């Protein structure tokens, strides 16, 4: 595997889930694979879980790890070609990428959507420059439009907690004071569609996700109706994907607090498990009682980020042999 951005890059996901279960039984089973190899983790944006779990996964595989926070201590980077660089940016990504990758064998990148230019975000301009100019395998640690390490961890978590053959999984939009990317819901929908689940997506009108990720999954605009009989509820805010009205891309169209996931909606589910990728704003996205309830999976879900990252890095290392 030379790049990891979409679910399809990992190959057969039933096999990947078996590999995840194997890693969970013995995290160090492939410790020899990373011997004398280095992974570089480049962060253009903040992170708690991805930063920690990917480092832990790398160490499980015997890799050396170098972490670079581009916005703390490195030179400010220009990302567009052709710009006259007489402003505050001292270095261009086109030099920075090959320099960074001189010191590693594979590279992980976190970069958020700008949320102003839909084409630039959905073309994955920053991640694709790493793929093009690094000459090394590249994996996403959340890019403009996808968060595959999260999507895989979510699939692993649902596999572990499912009690029925085909559980009902509801992806629900929830309010948020800041405009957030669509990467997490995009990947969640994409990875769920590969699993044996009945996926229902619920959001206010105007928040339709890109069919590239959501396919023909059922969309239900009535949140209470969507929650009926759900086995898993996955909450996340996202800004307008601009699918129906491109001019609204990246905007906040709704802040209706009735969409906050609370005991009122959970009462009509099949005693559903609650999930969220974290970080989460309590009492905006979800109430204290729901996130603290015994049915909440947010902590085991986050812990599974180590497992998804170990499987993905293992595939990348095997692909380099
Ligand atoms: C980010 C997002 O919504 O994409 C990261 C989530 C993993 N969330 C925030 O910036 C709050
Ligand atoms: N869920 C997730 O990716 O969290 P971080 O942004 O803290 O890495």
Coordinates of C-alpha atoms and ligand atoms in Angstrom, one line a residue:
X1 CA 0.0 0.0 0.0
X2 CA 1.7 3.3 -1.2
X3 CA -1.1 5.7 0.0
X4 CA -3.9 5.5 2.5
X5 CA -6.8 7.9 2.1
X6 CA -9.8 5.8 1.3
X7 CA -11.3 2.5 2.6
X8 CA -10.5 0.9 -0.8
X9 CA -6.8 1.4 -0.3
X10 CA -6.7 -1.1 2.6
X11 CA -8.0 -4.0 0.4
X12 CA -10.6 -6.5 1.7
X13 CA -12.0 -5.0 4.9
X14 CA -13.1 -8.3 6.4
X15 CA -9.5 -9.4 6.3
X16 CA -8.5 -6.0 7.8
X17 CA -11.0 -6.5 10.6
X18 CA -9.4 -10.0 11.4
X19 CA -6.0 -8.3 11.3
X20 CA -7.3 -5.7 13.8
X21 CA -8.5 -8.5 16.2
X22 CA -5.1 -10.2 15.9
X23 CA -3.3 -6.9 16.7
X24 CA -5.6 -6.4 19.6
X25 CA -4.5 -9.8 21.0
X26 CA -0.8 -9.0 20.4
X27 CA 0.1 -5.4 19.6
X28 CA 3.8 -6.4 19.1
X29 CA 3.2 -9.3 16.7
X30 CA 4.9 -7.4 13.9
X31 CA 7.5 -5.5 15.9
X32 CA 10.3 -6.6 13.5
X33 CA 8.7 -4.9 10.4
X34 CA 9.7 -1.4 11.3
X35 CA 13.3 -2.1 12.3
X36 CA 15.6 0.7 11.1
X37 CA 12.7 2.5 9.5
X38 CA 11.3 5.9 10.4
X39 CA 7.8 7.3 10.1
X40 CA 7.3 11.1 10.0
X41 CA 4.1 12.5 11.3
X42 CA 3.4 16.0 10.0
X43 CA 0.7 18.1 11.6
X44 CA -0.7 21.2 10.0
X45 CA -3.5 21.1 12.6
X46 CA -4.1 20.3 16.2
X47 CA -4.5 16.7 17.4
X48 CA -4.7 14.7 20.6
X49 CA -5.8 11.2 19.6
X50 CA -4.1 10.9 16.2
X51 CA -0.9 12.3 17.5
X52 CA -0.8 9.8 20.4
X53 CA -2.3 6.7 18.8
X54 CA -0.2 6.9 15.6
X55 CA 3.0 7.2 17.6
X56 CA 2.0 4.2 19.7
X57 CA 1.1 2.2 16.6
X58 CA 4.5 3.0 15.0
X59 CA 6.3 1.9 18.2
X60 CA 4.2 -1.4 18.2
X61 CA 5.8 -2.0 14.8
X62 CA 9.3 -1.1 15.9
X63 CA 9.4 2.1 13.9
X64 CA 11.3 5.3 14.9
X65 CA 9.0 8.2 15.0
X66 CA 9.6 11.9 14.1
X67 CA 6.8 14.4 14.8
X68 CA 6.6 17.8 13.1
X69 CA 4.1 20.5 14.1
X70 CA 4.4 22.8 11.1
X71 CA 2.8 25.7 12.9
X72 CA 5.0 25.5 16.0
X73 CA 8.7 26.1 15.3
X74 CA 8.9 25.3 11.6
X75 CA 8.9 28.1 8.9
X76 CA 5.5 29.2 7.7
X77 CA 4.7 27.3 4.5
X78 CA 3.3 28.5 1.2
X79 CA 1.2 25.7 -0.4
X80 CA 0.2 27.3 -3.7
X81 CA 2.6 27.4 -6.7
X82 CA 3.2 30.6 -8.5
X83 CA 2.7 32.9 -5.5
X84 CA 5.2 35.8 -5.1
X85 CA 6.5 34.9 -1.6
X86 CA 7.1 38.4 -0.3
X87 CA 4.6 38.0 2.6
X88 CA 4.9 36.1 5.9
X89 CA 5.6 32.6 4.4
X90 CA 9.3 31.8 4.3
X91 CA 9.3 28.4 2.7
X92 CA 7.4 26.5 0.0
X93 CA 5.9 23.1 0.4
X94 CA 7.6 22.1 -2.8
X95 CA 11.0 22.3 -1.0
X96 CA 9.8 21.4 2.4
X97 CA 8.2 18.0 1.3
X98 CA 11.4 16.5 -0.2
X99 CA 13.5 17.8 2.7
X100 CA 11.1 16.3 5.3
X101 CA 11.0 13.0 3.4
X102 CA 14.8 12.8 3.2
X103 CA 14.7 11.8 6.9
X104 CA 12.0 9.1 6.8
X105 CA 10.7 6.0 5.0
X106 CA 7.0 6.8 5.2
X107 CA 5.0 9.9 6.1
X108 CA 1.6 10.7 7.7
X109 CA -0.1 14.1 7.1
X110 CA -2.8 15.9 9.0
X111 CA -4.3 18.9 7.1
X112 CA -7.8 20.3 7.5
X113 CA -10.1 21.6 4.7
X114 CA -9.9 25.4 4.2
X115 CA -13.7 25.4 3.8
X116 CA -13.6 28.3 1.3
X117 CA -12.7 26.6 -2.0
X118 CA -14.6 23.3 -2.4
X119 CA -12.6 22.2 -5.5
X120 CA -9.3 22.7 -3.7
X121 CA -10.5 20.8 -0.7
X122 CA -12.1 17.9 -2.6
X123 CA -9.1 17.6 -4.9
X124 CA -7.0 17.1 -1.7
X125 CA -4.4 19.6 -3.0
X126 CA -2.1 19.5 0.0
X127 CA -2.2 15.7 0.6
X128 CA -1.7 15.1 -3.1
X129 CA 1.4 17.3 -3.2
X130 CA 2.9 15.0 -0.5
X131 CA 2.0 12.0 -2.6
X132 CA 3.5 13.6 -5.7
X133 CA 6.7 15.1 -4.4
X134 CA 7.7 12.9 -1.4
X135 CA 8.5 9.7 -3.3
X136 CA 7.5 7.9 -0.1
X137 CA 4.3 6.1 1.0
X138 CA 1.9 8.7 2.4
X139 CA -1.0 8.1 4.8
X140 CA -3.7 10.5 5.9
X141 CA -4.1 11.4 9.5
X142 CA -7.2 13.4 8.5
X143 CA -7.1 15.4 5.3
X144 CA -9.4 17.9 3.8
X145 CA -12.2 15.4 3.0
X146 CA -11.4 12.1 4.8
X147 CA -10.3 10.7 8.1
X148 CA -9.6 7.0 7.3
X149 CA -7.8 6.0 10.5
X150 CA -11.0 7.2 12.3
X151 CA -13.3 5.5 9.9
X152 CA -11.4 2.2 10.3
X153 CA -11.4 2.5 14.1
X154 CA -15.2 3.2 14.0
X155 CA -15.7 0.1 11.9
X156 CA -13.6 -2.0 14.4
X157 CA -15.6 -0.6 17.3
X158 CA -19.0 -1.4 15.7
X159 CA -17.7 -4.9 14.9
X160 CA -16.8 -5.4 18.5
X161 CA -20.0 -4.2 20.0
X162 CA -22.6 -5.4 17.5
X163 CA -25.1 -7.9 18.8
X164 CA -27.2 -8.3 15.7
X165 CA -26.3 -9.5 12.2
X166 CA -27.2 -6.2 10.6
X167 CA -27.3 -3.4 13.1
X168 CA -29.0 -0.1 12.4
X169 CA -26.3 2.7 12.5
X170 CA -27.4 6.3 12.5
X171 CA -25.0 9.1 11.5
X172 CA -26.5 12.3 12.9
X173 CA -25.4 15.9 12.3
X174 CA -25.3 17.9 15.6
X175 CA -24.8 21.7 16.1
X176 CA -21.4 23.3 16.7
X177 CA -20.3 27.0 17.0
X178 CA -17.4 26.6 14.5
X179 CA -17.5 25.5 10.9
X180 CA -15.9 22.0 10.8
X181 CA -14.8 19.9 7.9
X182 CA -16.8 17.0 6.4
X183 CA -13.8 14.6 6.7
X184 CA -15.1 12.6 9.7
X185 CA -18.7 12.0 8.5
X186 CA -17.4 11.4 4.9
X187 CA -15.1 8.6 6.1
X188 CA -17.7 7.2 8.6
X189 CA -20.2 6.8 5.8
X190 CA -17.6 5.4 3.4
X191 CA -16.4 2.8 5.9
X192 CA -19.9 1.9 7.1
X193 CA -21.0 1.2 3.6
X194 CA -18.4 -1.6 3.4
X195 CA -19.7 -3.2 6.5
X196 CA -22.8 -5.3 7.1
X197 CA -24.9 -2.5 8.6
X198 CA -28.0 -0.6 7.8
X199 CA -26.8 3.1 7.6
X200 CA -29.2 6.0 8.0
X201 CA -27.8 9.6 7.8
X202 CA -29.8 12.4 9.4
X203 CA -29.2 16.2 9.1
X204 CA -31.0 19.4 8.4
X205 CA -31.7 20.1 4.8
X206 CA -28.6 21.6 3.0
X207 CA -26.1 19.4 4.8
X208 CA -26.2 16.6 2.2
X209 CA -22.8 14.8 2.1
X210 CA -21.0 14.1 -1.1
X211 CA -22.3 10.9 -2.9
X212 CA -18.6 9.9 -3.4
X213 CA -18.6 9.0 0.3
X214 CA -22.2 8.5 1.3
X215 CA -23.3 6.6 -1.9
X216 CA -27.0 5.8 -1.8
X217 CA -27.3 5.5 2.0
X218 CA -30.7 6.4 3.3
X219 CA -31.1 10.1 4.3
X220 CA -33.8 11.0 6.8
X221 CA -34.3 14.7 7.6
X222 CA -36.4 14.0 10.7
X223 CA -33.9 13.2 13.4
X224 CA -36.4 11.5 15.8
X225 CA -37.6 9.2 13.0
X226 CA -34.0 8.3 12.0
X227 CA -33.2 7.4 15.6
X228 CA -36.1 4.9 15.9
X229 CA -34.7 1.4 16.6
X230 CA -31.1 2.5 16.1
X231 CA -28.4 0.2 17.5
X232 CA -25.6 2.7 17.1
X233 CA -25.8 6.5 17.1
X234 CA -22.7 8.4 15.7
X235 CA -22.9 12.1 16.2
X236 CA -20.7 14.7 14.4
X237 CA -21.0 18.3 13.3
X238 CA -20.0 19.2 9.8
X239 CA -20.3 22.4 7.8
X240 CA -22.2 22.7 4.5
X241 CA -20.7 20.3 2.0
X242 CA -22.0 22.4 -0.9
X243 CA -23.5 19.5 -2.7
X244 CA -26.8 21.1 -3.5
X245 CA -25.7 24.7 -3.3
X246 CA -22.0 25.1 -4.0
X247 CA -22.1 28.8 -2.8
X248 CA -22.9 27.6 0.7
X249 CA -19.7 25.4 0.9
X250 CA -18.1 25.5 4.4
X251 CA -20.9 27.6 5.9
X252 CA -22.9 27.1 9.1
X253 CA -26.5 26.8 7.9
X254 CA -28.1 25.7 11.2
X255 CA -27.5 25.9 14.9
X256 CA -30.7 24.5 16.1
X257 CA -30.1 23.1 19.6
X258 CA -32.9 20.5 19.2
X259 CA -30.3 18.5 17.2
X260 CA -28.1 18.1 20.3
X261 CA -28.1 14.4 21.0
X262 CA -29.9 13.9 24.4
X263 CA -31.9 11.4 26.3
X264 CA -35.0 12.5 24.3
X265 CA -33.6 11.1 21.0
X266 CA -31.8 8.1 22.7
X267 CA -35.2 7.0 24.2
X268 CA -36.5 5.9 20.8
X269 CA -33.5 3.8 19.9
X270 CA -32.8 0.2 20.6
X271 CA -30.8 1.1 23.7
X272 CA -28.2 2.4 21.2
X273 CA -24.5 2.8 21.8
X274 CA -23.4 6.4 21.5
X275 CA -20.3 7.2 19.4
X276 CA -18.3 10.3 18.6
X277 CA -14.7 10.6 17.2
X278 CA -13.8 13.3 19.8
X279 CA -13.0 16.0 20.6
X280 CA -16.6 16.8 21.4
X281 CA -18.3 19.9 22.9
X282 CA -20.5 18.7 25.7
X283 CA -24.1 20.0 25.8
X284 CA -23.7 21.4 22.2
X285 CA -23.1 18.1 20.3
X286 CA -24.2 15.7 23.1
X287 CA -25.5 16.1 26.6
X288 CA -23.4 15.0 29.7
X289 CA -25.8 12.2 30.5
X290 CA -25.6 10.6 27.1
X291 CA -21.8 10.7 26.7
X292 CA -21.4 9.5 30.3
X293 CA -23.9 6.7 30.0
X294 CA -22.8 3.0 30.1
X295 CA -23.9 2.8 26.4
X296 CA -21.3 5.4 25.4
X297 CA -18.4 4.0 23.4
X298 CA -16.3 7.2 23.0
X299 CA -13.3 5.9 25.0
X300 CA -13.0 2.4 23.5
X301 CA -13.6 4.0 20.1
X302 CA -10.6 6.4 20.7
X303 CA -8.5 3.5 22.0
X304 CA -9.2 1.6 18.8
X305 CA -7.3 4.3 16.9
X306 CA -4.1 2.5 18.0
X307 CA -5.4 -0.7 16.5
X308 CA -6.5 0.9 13.2
X309 CA -3.1 2.8 12.9
X310 CA -1.1 -0.4 13.6
X311 CA -2.9 -2.3 10.9
X312 CA -2.5 0.5 8.4
X313 CA 1.2 1.0 9.1
X314 CA 1.7 -2.7 8.9
X315 CA 0.2 -2.7 5.4
X316 CA 2.5 0.2 4.4
X317 CA 5.6 -1.5 5.7
X318 CA 4.7 -4.8 4.0
X319 CA 4.2 -2.8 0.8
X320 CA 7.7 -1.4 1.0
X321 CA 9.4 -4.9 1.1
Ligands
LIG1 C1 -12.0 18.2 13.7 C2 -13.0 17.9 12.6 O1 -14.2 18.1 12.8 O2 -12.6 17.5 11.5 C3 -11.2 17.0 14.1 C4 -12.0 15.8 14.4 C5 -11.1 14.6 14.6 N1 -12.7 18.7 14.9 C6 -12.5 19.9 15.4 O3 -11.7 20.7 14.9 C7 -13.2 20.3 16.7
LIG2 N1 -10.5 11.9 16.6 C1 -9.4 12.5 16.3 O1 -8.8 12.4 15.2 O2 -8.9 13.3 17.3 P1 -7.7 14.3 17.2 O3 -8.1 15.4 16.4 O4 -7.4 14.7 18.7 O5 -6.5 13.6 16.6

